[in-house]
Amino acid sequence: MIGASREMVRRHGGWWVANAVVSALVMVFLLAPVLAVIPLSFSSGTFLHYPLPGLSLRWYEEVLASGPWRRALMNSLIVASSSAALASVLGISAALGISRLSGKLATALTAFLLAPMIAPVIIVAFGLFILFSQLGLVATYTGLILAHTLVATPMVLITVSAALRTLDPRLARASASLGASPVRGFFTVTLPLILPGVLSGVLLAFVTSFDEIVLTLFISGPEQRTLPRYIFENLRENIDPSIIVVSTFLVVFAAVLLFVMQALRGRAGTA
């Protein structure tokens, strides 16, 4: 490893060293604020400050034993899983349909389907609140899941469309010539080949829904309080290490998902 680094320095000179230093500084700048809060979750005190008065797991025990935190987490998991499932069906269907089109029509449809991701979320949330108020979907799980599906579907559409662009269209025609129906051809030929892109899209849709706060504030009621909303409400009232504990769990969760997505990306690159 050291020999390889020396060889890189010898070949590329100061540019390689400067690039490595700048990359390291950027990583520290991005990660330091996130990692700095993790030790606070082990504080034995009731306030957030350095140096720590002592180490303790009391705040982890309080969060794990707290009914409101568990209910908020369960709501987030239910809504995010349901939204990701609906978004995967809609996103895959849209990507398949658009892949068979060309020209301005395909561009217009893609722009239309990506609009919820491009438009300011506060505008989307306010519009959905007015619409769902008329339909009786405000403060319901159905309304919250549909709202999250709206902003999660573009994530699936983007990744699946990218995977379809690398797919040889002759494979689908070959399966059809061998007697496979369009549905069977999709599940036996197309889906296995684009599976890394599909799984990446589903993960992105899940994370998008899990972290969504603006739509949740507009659409959800007390019974549909998700984890981000509960964190937001606690931050307005009192900041204690229990919030840092939940934040630590979310950081670890995000890191695991990142590694999974990188593994899927590597699989897609070698497929």
Short mmCIF file of C-alpha atoms in Angstrom, two decimals:
data_model
loop_
_atom_site.label_atom_id
_atom_site.label_comp_id
_atom_site.label_asym_id
_atom_site.label_seq_id
_atom_site.Cartn_x
_atom_site.Cartn_y
_atom_site.Cartn_z
CA MET A 1 0.00 0.00 0.00
CA ILE A 2 2.79 2.44 0.93
CA GLY A 3 4.75 1.44 -2.17
CA ALA A 4 1.72 2.09 -4.36
CA SER A 5 1.25 5.54 -2.80
CA ARG A 6 4.90 6.39 -3.41
CA GLU A 7 4.55 5.27 -7.01
CA MET A 8 1.51 7.53 -7.45
CA VAL A 9 3.42 10.48 -6.00
CA ARG A 10 6.40 9.77 -8.29
CA ARG A 11 4.21 9.58 -11.40
CA HIS A 12 1.87 12.47 -10.80
CA GLY A 13 3.95 14.67 -8.53
CA GLY A 14 2.43 17.51 -6.55
CA TRP A 15 -0.96 17.38 -8.28
CA TRP A 16 -1.75 14.00 -6.75
CA VAL A 17 -0.70 15.17 -3.28
CA ALA A 18 -2.74 18.39 -3.59
CA ASN A 19 -5.79 16.45 -4.77
CA ALA A 20 -5.47 14.01 -1.86
CA VAL A 21 -5.13 16.85 0.68
CA VAL A 22 -8.10 18.77 -0.72
CA SER A 23 -10.25 15.60 -0.78
CA ALA A 24 -9.33 14.85 2.84
CA LEU A 25 -10.19 18.40 3.91
CA VAL A 26 -13.54 18.24 2.13
CA MET A 27 -14.36 14.93 3.82
CA VAL A 28 -13.46 16.36 7.23
CA PHE A 29 -15.58 19.45 6.53
CA LEU A 30 -18.59 17.32 5.58
CA LEU A 31 -18.31 14.60 8.21
CA ALA A 32 -17.01 16.46 11.26
CA PRO A 33 -20.36 18.12 12.16
CA VAL A 34 -22.11 14.76 11.89
CA LEU A 35 -19.57 12.77 13.84
CA ALA A 36 -19.17 15.47 16.51
CA VAL A 37 -22.67 14.85 17.89
CA ILE A 38 -22.24 11.09 18.36
CA PRO A 39 -20.13 11.31 21.57
CA LEU A 40 -22.82 13.57 23.08
CA SER A 41 -25.24 10.65 22.98
CA PHE A 42 -23.11 8.94 25.64
CA SER A 43 -23.16 11.93 27.99
CA SER A 44 -24.24 11.39 31.57
CA GLY A 45 -25.44 14.99 31.82
CA THR A 46 -28.71 16.59 30.81
CA PHE A 47 -27.24 19.31 28.60
CA LEU A 48 -25.35 19.15 25.32
CA HIS A 49 -21.84 20.46 25.85
CA TYR A 50 -18.18 19.55 25.70
CA PRO A 51 -16.29 18.32 27.64
CA LEU A 52 -18.60 15.49 28.61
CA PRO A 53 -19.35 15.30 32.36
CA GLY A 54 -19.17 11.52 32.12
CA LEU A 55 -20.11 8.52 30.01
CA SER A 56 -23.44 6.78 30.34
CA LEU A 57 -26.00 4.77 28.38
CA ARG A 58 -28.94 6.34 30.22
CA TRP A 59 -30.19 8.20 27.15
CA TYR A 60 -30.07 5.05 25.01
CA GLU A 61 -32.11 3.26 27.66
CA GLU A 62 -34.58 6.14 27.79
CA VAL A 63 -35.09 6.19 24.02
CA LEU A 64 -35.42 2.40 23.73
CA ALA A 65 -37.90 2.31 26.62
CA SER A 66 -39.89 5.33 25.43
CA GLY A 67 -43.29 4.61 23.95
CA PRO A 68 -43.52 7.83 21.87
CA TRP A 69 -40.12 7.27 20.26
CA ARG A 70 -41.01 3.67 19.37
CA ARG A 71 -44.38 4.69 17.94
CA ALA A 72 -42.77 7.42 15.87
CA LEU A 73 -40.20 4.96 14.54
CA MET A 74 -42.90 2.43 13.71
CA ASN A 75 -44.92 5.06 11.87
CA SER A 76 -41.85 6.06 9.86
CA LEU A 77 -41.15 2.45 8.92
CA ILE A 78 -44.76 1.80 7.92
CA VAL A 79 -45.06 4.95 5.82
CA ALA A 80 -41.60 4.64 4.23
CA SER A 81 -42.06 0.94 3.37
CA SER A 82 -45.52 1.50 1.88
CA SER A 83 -44.37 4.56 -0.06
CA ALA A 84 -41.30 2.76 -1.39
CA ALA A 85 -43.45 -0.18 -2.53
CA LEU A 86 -45.93 2.07 -4.36
CA ALA A 87 -43.14 4.22 -5.78
CA SER A 88 -41.34 1.15 -7.12
CA VAL A 89 -44.43 0.00 -9.02
CA LEU A 90 -45.13 3.46 -10.42
CA GLY A 91 -41.50 4.29 -11.14
CA ILE A 92 -40.73 1.01 -12.90
CA SER A 93 -43.92 1.24 -14.98
CA ALA A 94 -43.16 4.83 -15.96
CA ALA A 95 -39.55 4.04 -16.82
CA LEU A 96 -40.59 1.11 -19.02
CA GLY A 97 -43.19 3.23 -20.81
CA ILE A 98 -40.84 6.15 -21.41
CA SER A 99 -38.08 3.84 -22.64
CA ARG A 100 -40.35 2.85 -25.53
CA LEU A 101 -40.86 6.48 -26.53
CA SER A 102 -38.50 8.99 -28.09
CA GLY A 103 -38.25 12.63 -28.94
CA LYS A 104 -40.13 15.47 -27.28
CA LEU A 105 -42.89 13.25 -25.89
CA ALA A 106 -40.45 11.22 -23.80
CA THR A 107 -38.72 14.40 -22.62
CA ALA A 108 -42.03 16.02 -21.67
CA LEU A 109 -43.26 12.97 -19.77
CA THR A 110 -39.98 12.65 -17.91
CA ALA A 111 -40.05 16.32 -16.92
CA PHE A 112 -43.66 15.98 -15.77
CA LEU A 113 -42.92 12.93 -13.60
CA LEU A 114 -39.82 14.55 -12.12
CA ALA A 115 -41.67 17.76 -11.25
CA PRO A 116 -42.43 16.76 -7.62
CA MET A 117 -38.69 16.39 -7.02
CA ILE A 118 -37.81 19.69 -8.71
CA ALA A 119 -40.61 21.88 -7.31
CA PRO A 120 -40.14 23.40 -3.84
CA VAL A 121 -41.45 20.90 -1.33
CA ILE A 122 -43.39 23.56 0.57
CA ILE A 123 -45.44 24.27 -2.56
CA VAL A 124 -46.09 20.57 -3.12
CA ALA A 125 -47.07 20.14 0.53
CA PHE A 126 -49.46 23.10 0.49
CA GLY A 127 -51.10 21.92 -2.74
CA LEU A 128 -51.54 18.40 -1.40
CA PHE A 129 -52.96 19.76 1.85
CA ILE A 130 -55.66 21.65 -0.04
CA LEU A 131 -56.46 18.64 -2.26
CA PHE A 132 -56.41 16.07 0.54
CA SER A 133 -58.57 18.33 2.72
CA GLN A 134 -61.31 18.06 0.12
CA LEU A 135 -60.86 14.29 -0.09
CA GLY A 136 -60.73 13.67 3.65
CA LEU A 137 -57.17 12.32 3.49
CA VAL A 138 -55.52 14.76 5.88
CA ALA A 139 -54.44 13.16 9.18
CA THR A 140 -54.69 9.66 7.69
CA TYR A 141 -52.09 7.03 6.90
CA THR A 142 -53.44 6.78 3.35
CA GLY A 143 -52.95 10.49 2.69
CA LEU A 144 -49.46 10.49 4.21
CA ILE A 145 -48.38 7.44 2.19
CA LEU A 146 -49.74 8.91 -1.05
CA ALA A 147 -47.97 12.22 -0.36
CA HIS A 148 -44.66 10.48 0.28
CA THR A 149 -45.14 8.29 -2.79
CA LEU A 150 -45.44 11.43 -4.91
CA VAL A 151 -41.94 12.63 -3.99
CA ALA A 152 -40.41 9.13 -3.84
CA THR A 153 -41.48 7.94 -7.30
CA PRO A 154 -38.99 10.16 -9.20
CA MET A 155 -36.14 8.45 -7.34
CA VAL A 156 -37.18 5.08 -8.74
CA LEU A 157 -37.81 6.55 -12.18
CA ILE A 158 -34.29 8.00 -12.40
CA THR A 159 -32.42 4.85 -11.36
CA VAL A 160 -34.55 2.44 -13.40
CA SER A 161 -34.35 4.66 -16.49
CA ALA A 162 -30.57 4.70 -16.16
CA ALA A 163 -30.52 0.91 -15.88
CA LEU A 164 -32.79 0.51 -18.92
CA ARG A 165 -30.46 2.64 -21.04
CA THR A 166 -27.74 0.02 -20.58
CA LEU A 167 -30.08 -2.85 -21.45
CA ASP A 168 -29.89 -4.36 -24.91
CA PRO A 169 -33.45 -4.11 -26.37
CA ARG A 170 -32.81 -7.18 -28.52
CA LEU A 171 -33.04 -9.35 -25.40
CA ALA A 172 -36.71 -8.47 -24.91
CA ARG A 173 -37.42 -9.11 -28.57
CA ALA A 174 -35.60 -12.43 -28.36
CA SER A 175 -37.73 -13.53 -25.40
CA ALA A 176 -40.87 -12.54 -27.29
CA SER A 177 -39.74 -14.53 -30.35
CA LEU A 178 -39.37 -17.58 -28.10
CA GLY A 179 -43.00 -17.32 -27.03
CA ALA A 180 -42.70 -15.35 -23.79
CA SER A 181 -45.52 -12.92 -23.04
CA PRO A 182 -44.58 -9.30 -22.24
CA VAL A 183 -45.17 -9.92 -18.53
CA ARG A 184 -43.14 -13.11 -18.46
CA GLY A 185 -40.40 -11.53 -20.54
CA PHE A 186 -40.17 -8.66 -18.06
CA PHE A 187 -39.90 -10.88 -15.00
CA THR A 188 -37.53 -13.44 -16.53
CA VAL A 189 -35.30 -11.25 -18.70
CA THR A 190 -35.64 -7.52 -18.09
CA LEU A 191 -36.09 -7.40 -14.32
CA PRO A 192 -33.06 -9.56 -13.41
CA LEU A 193 -30.83 -7.40 -15.62
CA ILE A 194 -32.02 -4.08 -14.18
CA LEU A 195 -32.41 -5.38 -10.61
CA PRO A 196 -29.48 -3.35 -9.17
CA GLY A 197 -31.06 -0.16 -10.52
CA VAL A 198 -34.46 -1.16 -9.18
CA LEU A 199 -33.09 -1.91 -5.71
CA SER A 200 -31.16 1.37 -5.67
CA GLY A 201 -34.34 3.23 -6.58
CA VAL A 202 -36.34 1.46 -3.88
CA LEU A 203 -33.69 2.33 -1.27
CA LEU A 204 -33.67 5.97 -2.39
CA ALA A 205 -37.46 6.07 -2.25
CA PHE A 206 -37.42 4.55 1.25
CA VAL A 207 -34.86 7.08 2.49
CA THR A 208 -36.72 9.98 0.86
CA SER A 209 -39.92 9.01 2.62
CA PHE A 210 -38.21 8.19 5.91
CA ASP A 211 -36.53 11.62 6.09
CA GLU A 212 -39.45 13.69 4.78
CA ILE A 213 -40.62 16.34 7.26
CA VAL A 214 -42.38 19.14 5.34
CA LEU A 215 -45.06 16.95 3.77
CA THR A 216 -45.50 15.18 7.09
CA LEU A 217 -46.11 18.44 8.94
CA PHE A 218 -48.87 19.37 6.47
CA ILE A 219 -50.55 15.99 5.96
CA SER A 220 -50.10 13.91 9.12
CA GLY A 221 -52.06 14.07 12.35
CA PRO A 222 -51.10 13.09 15.91
CA GLU A 223 -51.56 9.38 15.19
CA GLN A 224 -49.32 9.53 12.11
CA ARG A 225 -46.43 11.31 13.84
CA THR A 226 -43.22 10.07 12.18
CA LEU A 227 -39.70 10.10 13.58
CA PRO A 228 -38.57 13.31 11.80
CA ARG A 229 -41.71 15.11 12.97
CA TYR A 230 -41.24 13.91 16.55
CA ILE A 231 -37.62 15.09 16.48
CA PHE A 232 -38.76 18.47 15.15
CA GLU A 233 -41.38 18.82 17.89
CA ASN A 234 -38.88 17.92 20.60
CA LEU A 235 -36.34 20.41 19.26
CA ARG A 236 -38.89 23.20 19.68
CA GLU A 237 -39.55 22.31 23.32
CA ASN A 238 -36.30 21.01 24.80
CA ILE A 239 -32.96 19.72 23.50
CA ASP A 240 -31.60 16.79 25.48
CA PRO A 241 -29.24 13.90 24.63
CA SER A 242 -32.17 11.63 23.75
CA ILE A 243 -32.51 13.52 20.45
CA ILE A 244 -28.79 12.98 19.83
CA VAL A 245 -29.28 9.25 20.47
CA VAL A 246 -31.95 9.10 17.76
CA SER A 247 -29.71 11.15 15.47
CA THR A 248 -26.89 8.65 16.07
CA PHE A 249 -29.17 5.79 15.09
CA LEU A 250 -30.12 7.65 11.90
CA VAL A 251 -26.46 8.31 11.04
CA VAL A 252 -25.63 4.62 11.41
CA PHE A 253 -28.74 3.70 9.42
CA ALA A 254 -27.76 6.09 6.61
CA ALA A 255 -24.20 4.72 6.57
CA VAL A 256 -25.49 1.15 6.22
CA LEU A 257 -27.78 2.16 3.35
CA LEU A 258 -24.89 3.97 1.69
CA PHE A 259 -22.74 0.82 1.77
CA VAL A 260 -25.64 -1.22 0.40
CA MET A 261 -26.16 1.22 -2.46
CA GLN A 262 -22.44 1.20 -3.25
CA ALA A 263 -22.52 -2.60 -3.33
CA LEU A 264 -25.48 -2.50 -5.71
CA ARG A 265 -23.70 0.06 -7.85
CA GLY A 266 -20.64 -2.17 -8.04
CA ARG A 267 -22.81 -5.13 -8.98
CA ALA A 268 -24.45 -3.07 -11.72
CA GLY A 269 -21.05 -2.06 -13.04
CA THR A 270 -19.82 -5.64 -13.25
CA ALA A 271 -23.07 -7.03 -14.66
#
